[in-house]
């Protein structure tokens, strides 16, 4: 972005005062991202609980590893799928709305349920807000036809140093039934660029890993708008056998928001295996139940009036309707505390440890931080079997 661009250039004149105040307020911010108060005009209409859907906008890529017999190529297909979803996860909102928007803060027990239907069959999504302090979203995405399941959870810790830095806490686990194979996926750090100009967008930083039970490791290095390429969202990746990082089987290079090239062997001498271009990839839309059929705890139903008001730029109504939900939640927590009980999660169970995580995390040096996520969260198939709707009468009752 040009250095000549003025502060707040991406903000409407009538909103520049509140934008400047916002920039000053975050100068010393350090805490949960959900607690950050943003100007109304940058509020988004999507709850953080809905972000889980971004993992699977290409279901055919999600299930592709299940039918690959070669373990190295399976690991490559997992890496390809992961890279293909980064655009949806981290810049689809910016592309659609012109800049990144602050999502709605999910309430404890909020649900986002849906499915994708295409040539890959039916892929189901269950997303639940399992903790409010700290805010943690857990999710499970499954395709029973192909025997592929992804589950995970994440929280965010934000700080400010010239821009907003967000550390994502948590991980995802992918399981392939056909090969009894598991993959641990770590989460990238985020920083929000373009704040001073009022046109925020996401960049990723540092490295993430995909560690498989078959002994292969994928490593992704995020460079952002590198001084060499000058292109934002740049990355390099490699797939190698555990302990042989300097001898990669495959290397990948590109921009996660547009496309990338896969080569066998090293970047310098490898031949092209495949190129991936988002422009040529069809996105499968998630299907959710009509509003009248949704449970009151589901995101679209619970936040309906807030979302409608945001779209109308009716910020008075936004504040009123948000307060109704938030106040009802506070009263519910008080009742639970007085009665010595805790909110019962509908689809997930909290664990104190996980041997599978420890096994897969060892080769990449990953540590679990369950003290920062109110536990380790795993999908509970028994709870899911017993789940019925309506689950509660409204977001503020128990």
Coordinates of C-alpha atoms in Angstrom, one line a residue:
X1 CA 0.0 0.0 0.0
X2 CA 1.3 3.4 -0.9
X3 CA 3.0 5.3 1.9
X4 CA 1.3 8.4 0.7
X5 CA -2.1 7.1 1.6
X6 CA -3.6 9.1 4.4
X7 CA -4.6 7.7 7.8
X8 CA -8.2 6.5 7.7
X9 CA -8.4 6.8 3.9
X10 CA -10.5 3.7 3.7
X11 CA -13.0 5.0 6.3
X12 CA -16.0 7.2 5.4
X13 CA -15.5 10.8 6.6
X14 CA -18.3 10.6 9.2
X15 CA -16.6 7.6 10.8
X16 CA -13.0 8.8 10.9
X17 CA -13.3 10.2 14.4
X18 CA -14.4 6.9 15.9
X19 CA -11.8 5.1 13.9
X20 CA -9.0 7.3 15.3
X21 CA -10.3 6.6 18.8
X22 CA -10.3 2.9 18.1
X23 CA -6.7 3.0 17.0
X24 CA -5.7 4.8 20.2
X25 CA -7.7 2.3 22.3
X26 CA -5.9 -0.7 20.9
X27 CA -2.4 0.7 21.3
X28 CA -2.1 -1.0 24.7
X29 CA -4.5 -3.9 24.1
X30 CA -3.6 -7.4 25.2
X31 CA -6.3 -10.0 25.8
X32 CA -9.1 -12.1 24.3
X33 CA -10.0 -10.9 20.8
X34 CA -13.7 -11.2 21.7
X35 CA -13.3 -8.5 24.3
X36 CA -12.0 -5.9 21.9
X37 CA -14.6 -3.2 21.3
X38 CA -14.6 -2.0 17.7
X39 CA -16.5 0.9 16.0
X40 CA -20.0 -0.3 14.8
X41 CA -19.2 0.4 11.2
X42 CA -16.6 -2.4 11.1
X43 CA -18.9 -5.0 12.7
X44 CA -19.4 -8.1 10.6
X45 CA -22.6 -10.2 10.3
X46 CA -20.8 -13.5 10.9
X47 CA -20.3 -15.1 14.3
X48 CA -16.9 -16.6 15.2
X49 CA -18.8 -19.9 15.7
X50 CA -19.5 -19.8 11.9
X51 CA -15.9 -19.7 11.0
X52 CA -15.6 -23.4 11.3
X53 CA -17.3 -23.8 8.0
X54 CA -14.3 -22.3 6.2
X55 CA -12.4 -25.6 6.6
X56 CA -14.5 -27.4 4.0
X57 CA -15.6 -25.2 1.1
X58 CA -13.9 -27.8 -1.2
X59 CA -15.3 -31.1 0.0
X60 CA -13.8 -33.1 -2.8
X61 CA -10.3 -32.0 -1.7
X62 CA -11.2 -32.8 1.9
X63 CA -12.0 -36.4 1.1
X64 CA -9.4 -37.0 -1.6
X65 CA -6.7 -38.5 0.7
X66 CA -9.1 -41.3 1.6
X67 CA -8.7 -43.1 -1.7
X68 CA -4.9 -42.6 -2.2
X69 CA -2.9 -45.8 -1.5
X70 CA 0.5 -44.2 -1.3
X71 CA 1.1 -42.7 2.2
X72 CA 3.4 -40.0 0.9
X73 CA 0.9 -38.9 -1.7
X74 CA -1.9 -39.1 0.9
X75 CA 0.1 -36.7 3.1
X76 CA 0.5 -34.4 0.1
X77 CA -3.2 -34.4 -0.6
X78 CA -3.9 -33.5 3.1
X79 CA -1.4 -30.6 2.7
X80 CA -3.0 -29.5 -0.6
X81 CA -6.5 -29.5 1.1
X82 CA -5.2 -27.5 4.0
X83 CA -3.6 -24.9 1.7
X84 CA -6.8 -24.7 -0.3
X85 CA -8.9 -23.6 2.7
X86 CA -6.6 -20.7 3.8
X87 CA -8.2 -18.2 1.5
X88 CA -11.7 -19.0 2.8
X89 CA -10.5 -18.9 6.4
X90 CA -8.5 -15.7 6.3
X91 CA -9.5 -13.4 3.4
X92 CA -12.9 -14.4 2.0
X93 CA -14.6 -11.8 4.1
X94 CA -12.2 -9.1 3.0
X95 CA -12.7 -10.0 -0.6
X96 CA -16.5 -9.9 -0.2
X97 CA -16.8 -6.8 1.9
X98 CA -13.7 -4.7 0.9
X99 CA -12.0 -5.1 4.3
X100 CA -11.9 -7.5 7.2
X101 CA -14.8 -7.1 9.7
X102 CA -14.9 -7.8 13.4
X103 CA -17.0 -11.0 13.9
X104 CA -19.8 -11.3 16.4
X105 CA -18.7 -12.8 19.7
X106 CA -20.4 -16.2 20.2
X107 CA -22.3 -16.9 23.4
X108 CA -21.7 -20.1 25.4
X109 CA -23.6 -22.9 23.8
X110 CA -24.0 -21.2 20.4
X111 CA -24.3 -23.7 17.6
X112 CA -23.7 -23.6 13.9
X113 CA -24.9 -26.7 12.0
X114 CA -24.9 -27.4 8.3
X115 CA -23.9 -29.7 5.5
X116 CA -22.2 -29.6 2.1
X117 CA -23.7 -31.8 -0.7
X118 CA -21.8 -32.4 -3.9
X119 CA -19.9 -35.1 -5.8
X120 CA -18.1 -36.0 -2.5
X121 CA -21.4 -36.9 -1.0
X122 CA -22.7 -35.3 2.3
X123 CA -20.2 -33.6 4.5
X124 CA -21.6 -32.6 7.9
X125 CA -20.6 -29.6 10.1
X126 CA -21.1 -29.2 13.9
X127 CA -19.7 -26.1 15.5
X128 CA -20.2 -25.2 19.1
X129 CA -19.0 -22.4 21.4
X130 CA -17.7 -24.6 24.3
X131 CA -16.2 -21.8 26.4
X132 CA -16.9 -18.1 26.9
X133 CA -14.1 -17.1 29.2
X134 CA -11.8 -17.7 27.4
X135 CA -13.8 -17.8 24.1
X136 CA -13.3 -21.2 22.5
X137 CA -15.0 -22.7 19.5
X138 CA -15.0 -26.5 18.9
X139 CA -16.0 -28.1 15.6
X140 CA -16.3 -31.5 13.9
X141 CA -16.6 -32.0 10.1
X142 CA -17.3 -35.5 8.8
X143 CA -17.9 -37.3 5.6
X144 CA -19.1 -40.8 6.5
X145 CA -19.2 -42.1 2.9
X146 CA -15.4 -41.5 2.6
X147 CA -14.6 -42.1 6.3
X148 CA -13.0 -38.7 6.8
X149 CA -13.3 -36.6 10.0
X150 CA -11.8 -33.4 11.1
X151 CA -12.2 -32.1 14.6
X152 CA -10.6 -29.3 16.5
X153 CA -11.0 -26.2 18.6
X154 CA -9.4 -22.7 18.8
X155 CA -9.2 -19.6 20.9
X156 CA -7.4 -16.3 20.1
X157 CA -5.1 -14.1 22.2
X158 CA -4.6 -10.6 20.7
X159 CA -2.0 -7.9 21.3
X160 CA -1.0 -4.7 19.6
X161 CA 2.3 -3.6 18.3
X162 CA 1.9 -1.3 15.3
X163 CA -0.9 -3.6 14.3
X164 CA -3.2 -6.3 15.9
X165 CA -1.4 -9.6 16.4
X166 CA -3.5 -12.7 17.1
X167 CA -2.1 -15.9 18.4
X168 CA -4.4 -18.8 17.7
X169 CA -4.5 -21.4 20.4
X170 CA -5.7 -24.9 19.7
X171 CA -5.3 -27.4 16.9
X172 CA -7.2 -29.7 14.5
X173 CA -7.1 -33.5 14.0
X174 CA -7.9 -35.2 10.7
X175 CA -8.7 -38.9 10.7
X176 CA -8.9 -41.3 7.7
X177 CA -10.8 -44.5 8.4
X178 CA -9.5 -46.4 5.4
X179 CA -5.9 -46.2 6.6
X180 CA -6.5 -45.7 10.3
X181 CA -4.4 -42.6 9.9
X182 CA -4.3 -39.3 11.8
X183 CA -2.9 -35.9 11.1
X184 CA -2.3 -33.1 13.6
X185 CA -2.7 -29.6 12.2
X186 CA -1.4 -26.6 14.0
X187 CA -2.8 -23.1 13.6
X188 CA -1.1 -20.0 12.1
X189 CA -0.5 -16.7 13.9
X190 CA -2.4 -13.7 12.4
X191 CA -1.7 -10.1 12.1
X192 CA -4.1 -7.5 10.8
X193 CA -2.6 -5.1 8.2
X194 CA -4.0 -1.9 6.8
X195 CA -5.5 -0.7 10.2
X196 CA -4.2 2.8 10.0
X197 CA -5.8 3.3 6.6
X198 CA -9.1 1.9 7.7
X199 CA -8.9 -1.1 5.3
X200 CA -7.9 -4.0 7.5
X201 CA -6.9 -7.4 6.0
X202 CA -5.3 -10.5 7.3
X203 CA -1.8 -11.7 7.0
X204 CA -0.4 -15.0 8.4
X205 CA 3.0 -15.3 10.0
X206 CA 5.6 -17.8 11.3
X207 CA 5.1 -21.5 10.5
X208 CA 2.5 -24.3 10.9
X209 CA 2.8 -28.0 10.7
X210 CA 0.8 -31.1 9.7
X211 CA 2.2 -34.2 11.5
X212 CA 0.9 -37.6 10.4
X213 CA 0.9 -41.0 12.1
X214 CA 2.4 -42.4 8.9
X215 CA 5.7 -40.5 9.6
X216 CA 5.3 -37.6 7.1
X217 CA 5.4 -33.9 8.1
X218 CA 4.2 -30.9 6.2
X219 CA 5.7 -27.5 7.1
X220 CA 4.2 -24.2 5.9
X221 CA 6.2 -20.9 6.2
X222 CA 4.2 -17.7 5.9
X223 CA 6.1 -14.7 4.7
X224 CA 3.3 -12.2 4.1
X225 CA 4.1 -9.4 1.7
X226 CA 7.7 -10.4 1.4
X227 CA 10.4 -7.9 0.5
X228 CA 11.5 -10.2 -2.3
X229 CA 8.2 -11.1 -4.0
X230 CA 6.3 -8.0 -2.9
X231 CA 3.1 -10.1 -3.0
X232 CA 0.9 -10.4 0.0
X233 CA -0.2 -13.8 1.5
X234 CA 3.0 -15.5 0.2
X235 CA 4.1 -18.8 1.6
X236 CA 6.4 -21.8 1.0
X237 CA 5.7 -25.3 2.1
X238 CA 7.4 -28.7 2.1
X239 CA 6.5 -32.3 2.8
X240 CA 9.2 -34.6 4.2
X241 CA 9.7 -37.8 6.2
X242 CA 10.0 -37.2 9.9
X243 CA 13.6 -36.1 10.7
X244 CA 14.5 -35.4 7.0
X245 CA 13.4 -31.8 6.6
X246 CA 16.4 -31.0 4.4
X247 CA 15.4 -33.7 2.0
X248 CA 11.8 -32.8 1.0
X249 CA 9.7 -35.1 -1.1
X250 CA 7.5 -32.2 -2.3
X251 CA 7.8 -28.4 -2.2
X252 CA 5.0 -25.9 -2.7
X253 CA 5.1 -22.1 -3.3
X254 CA 2.6 -19.4 -4.0
X255 CA 0.0 -17.1 -2.4
X256 CA -2.6 -18.8 -0.3
X257 CA -5.2 -16.2 -1.4
X258 CA -4.8 -17.0 -5.1
X259 CA -2.9 -20.2 -6.0
X260 CA 0.2 -22.3 -5.7
X261 CA 2.5 -24.7 -7.5
X262 CA 3.5 -28.2 -6.2
X263 CA 6.8 -29.6 -7.2
X264 CA 8.5 -32.9 -6.4
X265 CA 11.8 -32.6 -4.6
X266 CA 13.4 -29.3 -3.9
X267 CA 12.2 -25.9 -5.1
X268 CA 15.2 -25.3 -7.3
X269 CA 15.4 -28.6 -9.1
X270 CA 11.9 -30.2 -8.7
X271 CA 9.5 -30.6 -11.6
X272 CA 5.9 -29.4 -11.4
X273 CA 3.4 -31.9 -10.2
X274 CA 0.3 -29.8 -10.0
X275 CA -0.8 -26.2 -10.0
X276 CA -3.7 -24.9 -7.9
X277 CA -5.7 -21.8 -8.9
X278 CA -8.6 -20.6 -6.8
X279 CA -10.2 -19.0 -9.9
X280 CA -10.6 -22.5 -11.3
X281 CA -12.0 -24.1 -8.2
X282 CA -15.7 -24.2 -7.5
X283 CA -16.7 -23.6 -3.9
X284 CA -19.5 -25.7 -2.5
X285 CA -21.8 -23.6 -0.4
X286 CA -22.8 -24.8 3.1
X287 CA -26.5 -25.6 3.5
X288 CA -28.2 -24.7 6.8
X289 CA -31.8 -25.3 7.9
X290 CA -34.3 -22.5 7.2
X291 CA -34.5 -20.0 10.0
X292 CA -38.0 -21.2 11.1
X293 CA -36.6 -24.8 11.5
X294 CA -33.4 -23.8 13.4
X295 CA -32.9 -24.2 17.1
X296 CA -32.8 -20.9 19.0
X297 CA -29.1 -21.6 19.9
X298 CA -28.1 -21.7 16.2
X299 CA -26.1 -18.7 15.1
X300 CA -28.4 -17.4 12.4
X301 CA -31.4 -17.7 14.6
X302 CA -29.9 -16.3 17.7
X303 CA -28.3 -13.3 16.0
X304 CA -31.0 -12.7 13.4
X305 CA -32.1 -9.3 14.6
X306 CA -28.5 -8.2 15.2
X307 CA -27.4 -9.2 11.7
X308 CA -30.4 -7.6 10.1
X309 CA -29.7 -4.3 11.9
X310 CA -26.0 -4.4 10.9
X311 CA -27.0 -4.8 7.3
X312 CA -29.3 -1.7 7.7
X313 CA -26.5 0.2 9.5
X314 CA -29.0 0.6 12.3
X315 CA -26.4 0.6 15.1
X316 CA -28.9 1.6 17.9
X317 CA -30.8 -1.7 17.2
X318 CA -27.5 -3.6 17.0
X319 CA -26.6 -2.4 20.5
X320 CA -30.1 -3.1 21.9
X321 CA -30.3 -6.7 20.5
X322 CA -26.7 -7.6 21.4
X323 CA -27.3 -6.4 24.9
X324 CA -30.4 -8.6 25.2
X325 CA -28.3 -11.7 24.4
X326 CA -25.4 -10.7 26.5
X327 CA -27.4 -9.8 29.6
X328 CA -29.4 -13.0 29.4
X329 CA -26.1 -14.9 29.2
X330 CA -24.8 -13.1 32.4
X331 CA -28.0 -14.0 34.2
X332 CA -27.7 -17.6 33.2
X333 CA -24.1 -17.9 34.4
X334 CA -25.2 -16.4 37.8
X335 CA -28.0 -19.0 38.1
X336 CA -25.6 -21.8 37.3
X337 CA -23.0 -20.6 39.8
X338 CA -25.7 -20.3 42.5
X339 CA -26.9 -23.8 41.8
X340 CA -23.4 -25.2 41.6
X341 CA -23.7 -26.5 38.1
X342 CA -22.1 -25.9 34.7
X343 CA -23.5 -25.4 31.2
X344 CA -23.7 -28.8 29.5
X345 CA -22.0 -28.8 26.1
X346 CA -24.2 -30.4 23.5
X347 CA -21.6 -32.1 21.2
X348 CA -18.2 -31.8 22.8
X349 CA -16.5 -33.1 26.0
X350 CA -13.6 -31.6 27.8
X351 CA -10.5 -33.7 28.4
X352 CA -7.4 -33.2 30.5
X353 CA -5.0 -34.9 28.1
X354 CA -4.9 -36.7 24.8
X355 CA -2.2 -39.4 24.0
X356 CA -2.8 -39.0 20.2
X357 CA -2.0 -35.3 20.3
X358 CA 1.1 -36.0 22.3
X359 CA 2.3 -38.6 19.9
X360 CA 1.8 -36.5 16.8
X361 CA 3.0 -33.3 18.4
X362 CA 6.4 -34.8 19.5
X363 CA 8.1 -34.7 16.1
X364 CA 7.2 -31.0 15.6
X365 CA 7.7 -29.8 19.2
X366 CA 4.1 -28.7 19.6
X367 CA 2.8 -28.1 23.1
X368 CA -0.8 -28.2 24.2
X369 CA -2.1 -25.1 26.1
X370 CA -5.2 -26.4 27.7
X371 CA -5.0 -23.9 30.5
X372 CA -5.7 -21.2 27.8
X373 CA -8.7 -23.0 26.2
X374 CA -10.5 -24.2 29.4
X375 CA -9.4 -27.8 28.5
X376 CA -8.9 -30.0 25.5
X377 CA -12.1 -30.3 23.5
X378 CA -13.1 -33.4 21.6
X379 CA -16.3 -34.4 19.7
X380 CA -18.5 -36.7 21.6
X381 CA -20.3 -39.1 19.3
X382 CA -22.6 -40.3 22.1
X383 CA -23.7 -36.8 22.9
X384 CA -24.3 -36.2 19.2
X385 CA -26.5 -39.3 19.0
X386 CA -28.6 -38.1 21.9
X387 CA -28.9 -34.5 20.7
X388 CA -32.4 -33.4 19.9
X389 CA -33.9 -30.1 18.9
X390 CA -35.1 -27.8 20.3
X391 CA -32.1 -27.9 22.6
X392 CA -33.1 -24.8 24.7
X393 CA -35.9 -22.3 24.5
X394 CA -33.7 -19.3 23.8
X395 CA -30.1 -18.2 24.1
X396 CA -30.6 -16.7 27.5
X397 CA -32.3 -19.6 29.3
X398 CA -31.2 -22.9 30.7

